Short mmCIF file of C-alpha atoms in Angstrom, two decimals:
data_model
loop_
_atom_site.label_atom_id
_atom_site.label_comp_id
_atom_site.label_asym_id
_atom_site.label_seq_id
_atom_site.Cartn_x
_atom_site.Cartn_y
_atom_site.Cartn_z
CA GLN A 275 127.83 64.59 140.64
CA VAL A 276 129.14 64.68 137.09
CA GLN A 277 128.34 67.17 134.37
CA LEU A 278 129.21 66.52 130.72
CA VAL A 279 129.80 69.05 127.96
CA GLU A 280 129.95 67.83 124.37
CA SER A 281 131.53 69.67 121.48
CA GLY A 282 132.91 69.13 117.99
CA GLY A 283 129.80 68.48 115.95
CA GLY A 284 128.99 70.25 112.74
CA LEU A 285 128.38 69.95 109.01
CA VAL A 286 130.84 67.97 106.90
CA GLN A 287 130.89 66.53 103.40
CA PRO A 288 130.85 62.78 102.78
CA GLY A 289 134.34 61.39 103.28
CA GLY A 290 135.23 64.09 105.76
CA SER A 291 136.21 63.86 109.42
CA LEU A 292 135.08 65.22 112.76
CA ARG A 293 136.37 64.79 116.30
CA LEU A 294 133.80 64.89 119.08
CA SER A 295 134.78 65.67 122.65
CA CYS A 296 132.97 65.04 125.92
CA ALA A 297 134.47 66.84 128.90
CA ALA A 298 133.47 65.77 132.41
CA SER A 299 133.45 67.73 135.61
CA GLY A 300 133.31 66.18 139.06
CA ASN A 301 135.08 63.18 140.53
CA GLY A 302 135.60 59.58 139.57
CA PHE A 303 136.07 59.86 135.80
CA ARG A 304 138.61 57.03 135.78
CA THR A 305 136.02 54.64 137.24
CA TYR A 306 133.45 55.10 134.47
CA VAL A 307 132.78 53.08 131.37
CA VAL A 308 132.19 55.59 128.58
CA ALA A 309 130.11 55.17 125.45
CA TRP A 310 129.02 57.22 122.50
CA TYR A 311 125.44 56.86 121.32
CA ARG A 312 123.69 58.40 118.37
CA GLN A 313 120.11 58.95 117.30
CA ALA A 314 119.20 59.69 113.70
CA PRO A 315 115.84 61.15 112.65
CA GLY A 316 113.18 58.46 112.84
CA LYS A 317 115.64 55.92 114.24
CA GLN A 318 116.17 54.33 117.64
CA ARG A 319 119.13 55.44 119.71
CA GLU A 320 122.09 53.11 119.19
CA SER A 321 125.41 52.56 120.87
CA VAL A 322 128.28 53.46 118.56
CA ALA A 323 131.42 52.86 120.61
CA VAL A 324 132.41 51.87 124.15
CA ILE A 325 135.64 52.22 126.10
CA THR A 326 136.22 50.56 129.46
CA ARG A 327 138.22 51.64 132.49
CA GLY A 328 141.16 49.69 131.14
CA GLY A 329 140.94 51.11 127.64
CA SER A 330 139.32 48.18 125.84
CA THR A 331 137.06 49.29 123.01
CA ASN A 332 134.07 47.97 121.10
CA TYR A 333 132.28 49.36 118.05
CA THR A 334 129.08 48.72 116.23
CA ASP A 335 129.72 47.09 112.86
CA SER A 336 128.69 50.09 110.79
CA VAL A 337 131.52 52.26 112.15
CA LYS A 338 134.34 49.73 112.55
CA GLY A 339 137.48 50.92 110.83
CA ARG A 340 136.18 54.47 110.58
CA PHE A 341 135.55 55.63 114.17
CA THR A 342 137.92 55.56 117.14
CA ILE A 343 136.93 56.11 120.77
CA SER A 344 139.59 57.18 123.25
CA ARG A 345 139.86 58.68 126.71
CA ASP A 346 142.25 61.00 128.46
CA ASN A 347 141.75 60.43 132.16
CA ALA A 348 144.03 63.31 133.16
CA LYS A 349 141.81 65.69 131.18
CA LYS A 350 138.62 63.84 132.13
CA THR A 351 137.64 63.82 128.48
CA VAL A 352 136.47 61.18 126.03
CA TYR A 353 136.80 61.57 122.26
CA LEU A 354 135.23 60.10 119.18
CA GLN A 355 137.33 60.47 116.05
CA MET A 356 135.11 59.99 113.01
CA ASN A 357 136.71 59.48 109.60
CA SER A 358 135.31 58.63 106.17
CA LEU A 359 131.95 59.98 107.21
CA LYS A 360 128.83 58.88 105.36
CA SER A 361 125.39 60.43 105.11
CA GLU A 362 124.14 57.53 107.24
CA ASP A 363 126.24 58.87 110.13
CA THR A 364 124.03 61.96 110.38
CA ALA A 365 122.61 62.00 113.90
CA VAL A 366 122.73 63.63 117.29
CA TYR A 367 125.62 62.11 119.21
CA TYR A 368 125.58 61.67 122.99
CA CYS A 369 128.28 60.64 125.42
CA ASN A 370 127.33 58.37 128.29
CA LEU A 371 129.19 57.54 131.51
CA VAL A 372 128.27 54.52 133.65
CA ASN A 373 129.62 53.20 136.94
CA GLY A 374 127.27 50.71 138.56
CA PRO A 375 124.02 52.54 139.29
CA ARG A 376 125.46 55.92 138.33
CA GLU A 377 124.75 57.13 134.81
CA TYR A 378 125.27 60.50 133.14
CA TRP A 379 124.47 61.82 129.66
CA GLY A 380 125.82 64.67 127.62
CA GLN A 381 123.52 67.23 126.04
CA GLY A 382 124.08 65.93 122.52
CA THR A 383 125.88 67.39 119.55
CA GLN A 384 124.58 67.41 115.97
CA VAL A 385 126.61 65.75 113.22
CA THR A 386 125.38 66.33 109.68
CA VAL A 387 127.07 64.66 106.71
CA SER A 388 125.87 66.15 103.45
CA SER A 389 127.18 67.40 100.14
#
């Protein structure tokens, strides 16, 4: 079993930065593909960034060049560095781990971008 604890959300001004963390307990972290999702008010949940076992990354177009996903397997933690934040980035952010039929979700952390 895997439990996930997210942290790092908060209120920032447009153009600011935040770093989200998702810390995993349990075994097998290195075997999981990890993604960050977000859900804004009135919007469908969307995948923001993905990182594979080998460290390959993919991003949705709206965050390319601004967000960076990374993982530290020794610490069993995945990060999302968010720079040049826009009001459109306001959402609850969730980390997601997948390995075949196994899937785990974090509790969500609120990111609010407002002046």
